[in-house]
PDB file of C-alpha atoms and ligand atoms in Angstrom:
ATOM      1  CA  MET A   1      90.651 115.848 111.549  1.00  0.00           C
ATOM      2  CA  LYS A   2      90.530 111.529 112.528  1.00  0.00           C
ATOM      3  CA  ASN A   3      93.303 109.473 111.672  1.00  0.00           C
ATOM      4  CA  LYS A   4      93.017 105.623 112.605  1.00  0.00           C
ATOM      5  CA  LEU A   5      91.501 105.154 108.988  1.00  0.00           C
ATOM      6  CA  LEU A   6      90.248 102.731 105.753  1.00  0.00           C
ATOM      7  CA  PHE A   7      89.952 103.356 102.338  1.00  0.00           C
ATOM      8  CA  LEU A   8      87.909 100.788 100.682  1.00  0.00           C
ATOM      9  CA  GLY A   9      86.440  99.807  97.231  1.00  0.00           C
ATOM     10  CA  PRO A  10      87.394  97.417  95.090  1.00  0.00           C
ATOM     11  CA  PRO A  11      90.979  97.226  92.401  1.00  0.00           C
ATOM     12  CA  GLY A  12      91.419 100.669  90.367  1.00  0.00           C
ATOM     13  CA  ALA A  13      88.767 102.988  92.458  1.00  0.00           C
ATOM     14  CA  GLY A  14      92.084 104.367  93.828  1.00  0.00           C
ATOM     15  CA  LYS A  15      92.709 103.543  97.036  1.00  0.00           C
ATOM     16  CA  GLY A  16      96.584 103.444  96.932  1.00  0.00           C
ATOM     17  CA  THR A  17      96.453 107.010  94.784  1.00  0.00           C
ATOM     18  CA  GLN A  18      94.104 108.596  97.598  1.00  0.00           C
ATOM     19  CA  ALA A  19      95.752 107.646 100.197  1.00  0.00           C
ATOM     20  CA  LYS A  20      98.988 107.919  98.930  1.00  0.00           C
ATOM     21  CA  ILE A  21      97.876 111.675  99.251  1.00  0.00           C
ATOM     22  CA  TYR A  22      96.242 111.896 102.308  1.00  0.00           C
ATOM     23  CA  CYS A  23      99.392 110.341 104.474  1.00  0.00           C
ATOM     24  CA  ASN A  24     101.400 112.583 103.023  1.00  0.00           C
ATOM     25  CA  LYS A  25      99.151 115.668 103.395  1.00  0.00           C
ATOM     26  CA  TYR A  26      98.367 114.906 108.005  1.00  0.00           C
ATOM     27  CA  GLY A  27     101.440 112.889 108.644  1.00  0.00           C
ATOM     28  CA  LEU A  28      99.443 109.031 109.190  1.00  0.00           C
ATOM     29  CA  ASP A  29     101.214 106.333 108.349  1.00  0.00           C
ATOM     30  CA  HIS A  30      99.820 104.713 104.943  1.00  0.00           C
ATOM     31  CA  LEU A  31      99.275 100.540 105.313  1.00  0.00           C
ATOM     32  CA  SER A  32      98.372  98.660 102.254  1.00  0.00           C
ATOM     33  CA  THR A  33      98.645  95.072 102.113  1.00  0.00           C
ATOM     34  CA  GLY A  34      99.015  95.062  98.716  1.00  0.00           C
ATOM     35  CA  ASP A  35     101.584  97.194  98.536  1.00  0.00           C
ATOM     36  CA  LEU A  36     103.521  94.911 101.105  1.00  0.00           C
ATOM     37  CA  LEU A  37     102.820  91.471  99.937  1.00  0.00           C
ATOM     38  CA  ARG A  38     104.461  92.769  96.598  1.00  0.00           C
ATOM     39  CA  ASP A  39     107.436  93.822  98.716  1.00  0.00           C
ATOM     40  CA  GLU A  40     107.442  89.950  99.959  1.00  0.00           C
ATOM     41  CA  VAL A  41     107.592  88.962  96.588  1.00  0.00           C
ATOM     42  CA  SER A  42     110.358  91.501  95.556  1.00  0.00           C
ATOM     43  CA  SER A  43     112.342  89.887  98.253  1.00  0.00           C
ATOM     44  CA  GLY A  44     112.870  85.973  95.972  1.00  0.00           C
ATOM     45  CA  SER A  45     110.859  84.584  99.977  1.00  0.00           C
ATOM     46  CA  GLU A  46     109.719  81.417 100.132  1.00  0.00           C
ATOM     47  CA  LEU A  47     106.216  82.978 101.387  1.00  0.00           C
ATOM     48  CA  GLY A  48     106.765  85.826  98.618  1.00  0.00           C
ATOM     49  CA  LEU A  49     106.848  83.118  95.479  1.00  0.00           C
ATOM     50  CA  LYS A  50     103.585  81.900  96.928  1.00  0.00           C
ATOM     51  CA  ALA A  51     101.933  85.071  97.479  1.00  0.00           C
ATOM     52  CA  ALA A  52     102.955  85.642  93.384  1.00  0.00           C
ATOM     53  CA  GLU A  53     100.970  82.840  92.146  1.00  0.00           C
ATOM     54  CA  ILE A  54      98.312  84.176  94.222  1.00  0.00           C
ATOM     55  CA  MET A  55      97.614  87.272  93.288  1.00  0.00           C
ATOM     56  CA  ASN A  56      98.610  87.198  89.813  1.00  0.00           C
ATOM     57  CA  LYS A  57      95.161  84.592  89.707  1.00  0.00           C
ATOM     58  CA  GLY A  58      93.119  87.590  91.396  1.00  0.00           C
ATOM     59  CA  GLU A  59      92.519  85.550  94.668  1.00  0.00           C
ATOM     60  CA  LEU A  60      93.843  86.443  98.587  1.00  0.00           C
ATOM     61  CA  VAL A  61      96.391  85.475  99.762  1.00  0.00           C
ATOM     62  CA  SER A  62      95.512  83.595 103.691  1.00  0.00           C
ATOM     63  CA  ASP A  63      94.012  85.563 106.380  1.00  0.00           C
ATOM     64  CA  GLU A  64      96.956  84.468 108.028  1.00  0.00           C
ATOM     65  CA  LEU A  65      99.808  85.946 106.119  1.00  0.00           C
ATOM     66  CA  VAL A  66      98.063  89.215 105.912  1.00  0.00           C
ATOM     67  CA  LEU A  67      97.192  89.192 109.926  1.00  0.00           C
ATOM     68  CA  SER A  68     100.979  88.504 110.789  1.00  0.00           C
ATOM     69  CA  ILE A  69     101.951  91.195 108.791  1.00  0.00           C
ATOM     70  CA  VAL A  70      99.081  93.925 109.423  1.00  0.00           C
ATOM     71  CA  GLU A  71      99.562  93.317 113.034  1.00  0.00           C
ATOM     72  CA  GLY A  72     104.383  93.695 113.204  1.00  0.00           C
ATOM     73  CA  ARG A  73     103.539  97.311 110.711  1.00  0.00           C
ATOM     74  CA  LEU A  74     100.126  98.074 113.390  1.00  0.00           C
ATOM     75  CA  LEU A  75     102.375  97.955 116.787  1.00  0.00           C
ATOM     76  CA  ASN A  76     104.692 100.140 116.004  1.00  0.00           C
ATOM     77  CA  ILE A  77     102.729 103.431 114.911  1.00  0.00           C
ATOM     78  CA  GLU A  78     102.779 105.694 117.729  1.00  0.00           C
ATOM     79  CA  LYS A  79     101.223 108.330 114.992  1.00  0.00           C
ATOM     80  CA  GLY A  80      97.900 108.439 112.847  1.00  0.00           C
ATOM     81  CA  TRP A  81      96.560 105.339 110.176  1.00  0.00           C
ATOM     82  CA  LEU A  82      95.852 105.120 107.424  1.00  0.00           C
ATOM     83  CA  LEU A  83      94.253 100.923 106.261  1.00  0.00           C
ATOM     84  CA  ASP A  84      94.548 100.230 102.401  1.00  0.00           C
ATOM     85  CA  GLY A  85      93.931  96.124 100.800  1.00  0.00           C
ATOM     86  CA  PHE A  86      92.154  95.122 104.670  1.00  0.00           C
ATOM     87  CA  PRO A  87      90.737  94.294 105.273  1.00  0.00           C
ATOM     88  CA  ARG A  88      89.632  92.224 103.349  1.00  0.00           C
ATOM     89  CA  ASN A  89      86.898  89.673 104.324  1.00  0.00           C
ATOM     90  CA  ILE A  90      84.368  89.886 107.116  1.00  0.00           C
ATOM     91  CA  LYS A  91      86.974  87.175 108.568  1.00  0.00           C
ATOM     92  CA  GLN A  92      89.737  89.739 108.492  1.00  0.00           C
ATOM     93  CA  ALA A  93      87.347  92.851 109.681  1.00  0.00           C
ATOM     94  CA  ASN A  94      86.795  90.051 112.741  1.00  0.00           C
ATOM     95  CA  SER A  95      89.976  89.832 113.349  1.00  0.00           C
ATOM     96  CA  LEU A  96      91.558  93.631 112.520  1.00  0.00           C
ATOM     97  CA  LYS A  97      89.045  94.682 115.499  1.00  0.00           C
ATOM     98  CA  ILE A  98      90.165  92.067 117.687  1.00  0.00           C
ATOM     99  CA  LEU A  99      93.141  93.347 117.031  1.00  0.00           C
ATOM    100  CA  LEU A 100      92.480  97.503 117.696  1.00  0.00           C
ATOM    101  CA  GLU A 101      90.491  96.574 120.453  1.00  0.00           C
ATOM    102  CA  LYS A 102      93.986  94.980 122.389  1.00  0.00           C
ATOM    103  CA  ILE A 103      95.678  97.740 121.054  1.00  0.00           C
ATOM    104  CA  ASN A 104      93.080 100.357 121.774  1.00  0.00           C
ATOM    105  CA  GLN A 105      93.204 102.728 118.866  1.00  0.00           C
ATOM    106  CA  PRO A 106      89.382 102.350 117.592  1.00  0.00           C
ATOM    107  CA  LEU A 107      88.713 102.632 113.382  1.00  0.00           C
ATOM    108  CA  GLU A 108      88.096 106.435 113.090  1.00  0.00           C
ATOM    109  CA  ALA A 109      85.989 105.998 109.736  1.00  0.00           C
ATOM    110  CA  VAL A 110      85.856 104.517 106.276  1.00  0.00           C
ATOM    111  CA  ILE A 111      85.597 104.772 103.073  1.00  0.00           C
ATOM    112  CA  SER A 112      84.465 103.887 100.969  1.00  0.00           C
ATOM    113  CA  ILE A 113      85.134 104.605  96.799  1.00  0.00           C
ATOM    114  CA  LYS A 114      82.884 104.273  94.386  1.00  0.00           C
ATOM    115  CA  VAL A 115      83.641 103.560  90.347  1.00  0.00           C
ATOM    116  CA  SER A 116      81.492 101.698  88.081  1.00  0.00           C
ATOM    117  CA  ASP A 117      82.799  98.505  86.139  1.00  0.00           C
ATOM    118  CA  ASP A 118      84.038 100.495  82.925  1.00  0.00           C
ATOM    119  CA  TYR A 119      86.970 102.621  84.254  1.00  0.00           C
ATOM    120  CA  LEU A 120      88.111 100.568  86.947  1.00  0.00           C
ATOM    121  CA  ILE A 121      88.907  98.099  84.154  1.00  0.00           C
ATOM    122  CA  LYS A 122      89.690 100.755  82.016  1.00  0.00           C
ATOM    123  CA  ARG A 123      92.030 101.755  84.625  1.00  0.00           C
ATOM    124  CA  LEU A 124      94.094  99.168  85.187  1.00  0.00           C
ATOM    125  CA  LEU A 125      94.659  97.516  81.902  1.00  0.00           C
ATOM    126  CA  ALA A 126      96.538 101.418  81.122  1.00  0.00           C
ATOM    127  CA  ARG A 127      98.138 100.381  84.707  1.00  0.00           C
ATOM    128  CA  GLY A 128      99.862  97.483  83.196  1.00  0.00           C
ATOM    129  CA  ARG A 129     100.779  96.543  86.990  1.00  0.00           C
ATOM    130  CA  GLU A 130     101.166  92.262  86.391  1.00  0.00           C
ATOM    131  CA  ASP A 131      97.773  91.175  88.136  1.00  0.00           C
ATOM    132  CA  ASP A 132      96.439  93.768  85.482  1.00  0.00           C
ATOM    133  CA  ASN A 133      95.075  91.934  82.203  1.00  0.00           C
ATOM    134  CA  LYS A 134      91.536  91.123  81.369  1.00  0.00           C
ATOM    135  CA  GLU A 135      91.109  87.515  82.493  1.00  0.00           C
ATOM    136  CA  VAL A 136      92.768  88.572  85.682  1.00  0.00           C
ATOM    137  CA  ILE A 137      90.863  92.047  86.501  1.00  0.00           C
ATOM    138  CA  ILE A 138      87.410  90.123  86.278  1.00  0.00           C
ATOM    139  CA  ASN A 139      87.984  87.717  88.542  1.00  0.00           C
ATOM    140  CA  ARG A 140      89.944  90.387  91.056  1.00  0.00           C
ATOM    141  CA  LEU A 141      86.603  92.933  91.289  1.00  0.00           C
ATOM    142  CA  LYS A 142      84.767  89.386  91.497  1.00  0.00           C
ATOM    143  CA  ILE A 143      85.609  88.517  94.451  1.00  0.00           C
ATOM    144  CA  TYR A 144      85.995  92.135  95.500  1.00  0.00           C
ATOM    145  CA  ARG A 145      82.484  91.773  94.900  1.00  0.00           C
ATOM    146  CA  GLU A 146      82.059  88.309  96.981  1.00  0.00           C
ATOM    147  CA  LYS A 147      84.518  88.694  99.428  1.00  0.00           C
ATOM    148  CA  THR A 148      85.290  92.484 100.661  1.00  0.00           C
ATOM    149  CA  ALA A 149      81.296  94.422  99.427  1.00  0.00           C
ATOM    150  CA  PRO A 150      79.928  93.093 102.767  1.00  0.00           C
ATOM    151  CA  LEU A 151      82.419  94.525 104.377  1.00  0.00           C
ATOM    152  CA  ILE A 152      80.558  98.531 103.215  1.00  0.00           C
ATOM    153  CA  ASP A 153      77.132  97.070 105.545  1.00  0.00           C
ATOM    154  CA  LEU A 154      79.086  95.812 108.495  1.00  0.00           C
ATOM    155  CA  TYR A 155      80.885  99.308 108.169  1.00  0.00           C
ATOM    156  CA  SER A 156      77.723 101.374 107.558  1.00  0.00           C
ATOM    157  CA  LYS A 157      75.846  99.756 110.689  1.00  0.00           C
ATOM    158  CA  GLU A 158      79.109 100.801 112.743  1.00  0.00           C
ATOM    159  CA  GLY A 159      77.419 104.288 111.892  1.00  0.00           C
ATOM    160  CA  ILE A 160      81.548 105.022 110.605  1.00  0.00           C
ATOM    161  CA  LEU A 161      81.623 104.847 106.808  1.00  0.00           C
ATOM    162  CA  LYS A 162      81.422 107.552 104.524  1.00  0.00           C
ATOM    163  CA  GLY A 163      80.665 106.865 100.833  1.00  0.00           C
ATOM    164  CA  ILE A 164      83.051 108.782  97.750  1.00  0.00           C
ATOM    165  CA  ASP A 165      82.072 109.254  94.504  1.00  0.00           C
ATOM    166  CA  GLY A 166      85.610 108.358  92.588  1.00  0.00           C
ATOM    167  CA  ASP A 167      84.526 108.518  88.847  1.00  0.00           C
ATOM    168  CA  SER A 168      85.991 112.343  88.799  1.00  0.00           C
ATOM    169  CA  GLU A 169      89.763 112.950  88.933  1.00  0.00           C
ATOM    170  CA  ILE A 170      92.664 112.740  91.515  1.00  0.00           C
ATOM    171  CA  ASP A 171      92.290 116.325  93.125  1.00  0.00           C
ATOM    172  CA  VAL A 172      88.432 117.063  92.776  1.00  0.00           C
ATOM    173  CA  VAL A 173      88.296 112.835  94.555  1.00  0.00           C
ATOM    174  CA  PHE A 174      90.709 114.083  97.237  1.00  0.00           C
ATOM    175  CA  SER A 175      88.492 116.551  98.169  1.00  0.00           C
ATOM    176  CA  CYS A 176      85.398 115.093  99.049  1.00  0.00           C
ATOM    177  CA  ILE A 177      88.146 112.355 101.344  1.00  0.00           C
ATOM    178  CA  GLU A 178      89.110 115.332 102.142  1.00  0.00           C
ATOM    179  CA  LYS A 179      85.334 116.726 103.201  1.00  0.00           C
ATOM    180  CA  ALA A 180      83.607 114.005 105.084  1.00  0.00           C
ATOM    181  CA  LEU A 181      87.085 113.583 107.367  1.00  0.00           C
ATOM    182  CA  GLY A 182      87.038 117.071 108.153  1.00  0.00           C
TER     183      GLY A 182
HETATM  184  P1  LIG B   1      96.078  95.713  96.077  1.00  0.00           P
HETATM  185  O1  LIG B   1      97.681  96.094  96.012  1.00  0.00           O
HETATM  186  O2  LIG B   1      95.389  95.707  96.921  1.00  0.00           O
HETATM  187  O3  LIG B   1      95.161  96.036  94.701  1.00  0.00           O
HETATM  188  P2  LIG B   1      93.431  95.920  94.334  1.00  0.00           P
HETATM  189  O4  LIG B   1      93.090  95.659  96.137  1.00  0.00           O
HETATM  190  O5  LIG B   1      93.258  95.737  93.837  1.00  0.00           O
HETATM  191  O6  LIG B   1      93.600  97.831  94.246  1.00  0.00           O
HETATM  192  P3  LIG B   1      94.025  97.849  93.464  1.00  0.00           P
HETATM  193  O7  LIG B   1      96.298  98.646  94.045  1.00  0.00           O
HETATM  194  O8  LIG B   1      93.970  97.804  91.654  1.00  0.00           O
HETATM  195  O9  LIG B   1      93.702 100.097  92.740  1.00  0.00           O
HETATM  196  P4  LIG B   1      93.647 100.599  93.641  1.00  0.00           P
HETATM  197  O10 LIG B   1      91.987 101.174  94.246  1.00  0.00           O
HETATM  198  O11 LIG B   1      94.248 100.724  94.955  1.00  0.00           O
HETATM  199  O12 LIG B   1      93.774 101.926  93.029  1.00  0.00           O
HETATM  200  P5  LIG B   1      95.154 103.133  92.514  1.00  0.00           P
HETATM  201  O13 LIG B   1      95.108 103.782  93.362  1.00  0.00           O
HETATM  202  O14 LIG B   1      96.232 102.256  92.531  1.00  0.00           O
HETATM  203  O15 LIG B   1      95.869  93.871  96.046  1.00  0.00           O
HETATM  204  C1  LIG B   1      96.953  92.678  95.177  1.00  0.00           C
HETATM  205  C2  LIG B   1      96.887  91.558  95.336  1.00  0.00           C
HETATM  206  O16 LIG B   1      97.513  91.597  97.023  1.00  0.00           O
HETATM  207  C3  LIG B   1      95.100  91.113  95.516  1.00  0.00           C
HETATM  208  O17 LIG B   1      94.748  91.233  94.629  1.00  0.00           O
HETATM  209  C4  LIG B   1      94.978  89.848  97.422  1.00  0.00           C
HETATM  210  O18 LIG B   1      95.858  88.711  95.919  1.00  0.00           O
HETATM  211  C5  LIG B   1      96.636  90.419  97.092  1.00  0.00           C
HETATM  212  N1  LIG B   1      95.698  91.106  98.572  1.00  0.00           N
HETATM  213  C6  LIG B   1      95.999  92.368  99.205  1.00  0.00           C
HETATM  214  N2  LIG B   1      95.689  93.026  99.791  1.00  0.00           N
HETATM  215  C7  LIG B   1      95.395  91.503 100.474  1.00  0.00           C
HETATM  216  C8  LIG B   1      94.021  91.242 102.089  1.00  0.00           C
HETATM  217  N3  LIG B   1      94.571  92.534 102.891  1.00  0.00           N
HETATM  218  N4  LIG B   1      94.270  89.646 101.446  1.00  0.00           N
HETATM  219  C9  LIG B   1      94.668  88.919 101.427  1.00  0.00           C
HETATM  220  N5  LIG B   1      95.412  89.063  99.804  1.00  0.00           N
HETATM  221  C10 LIG B   1      95.625  90.350  99.620  1.00  0.00           C
HETATM  222  O19 LIG B   1      94.736 103.226  90.879  1.00  0.00           O
HETATM  223  C11 LIG B   1      94.133 102.726  89.802  1.00  0.00           C
HETATM  224  C12 LIG B   1      94.743 102.690  88.630  1.00  0.00           C
HETATM  225  O20 LIG B   1      93.473 103.774  88.339  1.00  0.00           O
HETATM  226  C13 LIG B   1      96.476 103.964  88.498  1.00  0.00           C
HETATM  227  O21 LIG B   1      97.549 103.929  87.814  1.00  0.00           O
HETATM  228  C14 LIG B   1      95.734 105.021  89.000  1.00  0.00           C
HETATM  229  O22 LIG B   1      97.502 106.249  88.863  1.00  0.00           O
HETATM  230  C15 LIG B   1      94.464 105.171  88.204  1.00  0.00           C
HETATM  231  N6  LIG B   1      93.830 106.455  88.969  1.00  0.00           N
HETATM  232  C16 LIG B   1      93.579 106.029  90.213  1.00  0.00           C
HETATM  233  N7  LIG B   1      92.889 107.259  90.520  1.00  0.00           N
HETATM  234  C17 LIG B   1      91.970 107.342  89.713  1.00  0.00           C
HETATM  235  C18 LIG B   1      90.954 108.726  89.291  1.00  0.00           C
HETATM  236  N8  LIG B   1      90.809 109.977  90.129  1.00  0.00           N
HETATM  237  N9  LIG B   1      91.149 109.227  87.799  1.00  0.00           N
HETATM  238  C19 LIG B   1      92.146 108.616  86.904  1.00  0.00           C
HETATM  239  N10 LIG B   1      92.944 107.172  86.876  1.00  0.00           N
HETATM  240  C20 LIG B   1      92.934 107.213  88.681  1.00  0.00           C
END
């Protein structure tokens, strides 16, 4: 089983949901930059306050900040890991590549979860996180298309991308992911 993974997809695609199930089942470390940033926000630190402002608009926080968070975590993992929500643009993808070369742990597979926009918006509105209101969701989708979606092409060219249909029920999507990574 591959154990150096990245789950990619638009907001609401189910990256976090599927990543949690996968990591629990296969004993990997789940590295979600969204969760790590929300922890920073909850701590009330100055960094967290700055990040909250950006996250609540659906924009991306600085590459330097997320990279330092991911680097700190990846350097301390001995077993496998699953990245969720990072990288989010080409610059972050290039930085990740350099970091993974340094620690000699190349990315083994990228799962790209696809879900139709109507379905994404419905799911996020039903969840109701602070950044889950219509205006911010539309901005998050726009940023995803502009900045993150180009990574699909990048990883496809590297031959490590597996596309998954995320419109189905959670356990059905999970089975497809397991099959793709088996
Ligand atoms: P982040 O937390 O990464 O948010 P996101 O990418 O917008 O993803 P979501 O958590 O909304 O969706 P998901 O795909 O994980 O779906 P989930 O499983 O939760 O980032 C938040 C913000 O932090 C960003 O906007 C940015 O500001 C900042 N940030 C984070 N990383 C960054 C980075 N690298 N660089 C710069 N900034 C960064 O599911 C959503 C809902 O749908 C849930 O309620 C779930 O129960 C439900 N659901 C899931 N699957 C199904 C299914 N199959 N059927 C029915 N319902 C389902």
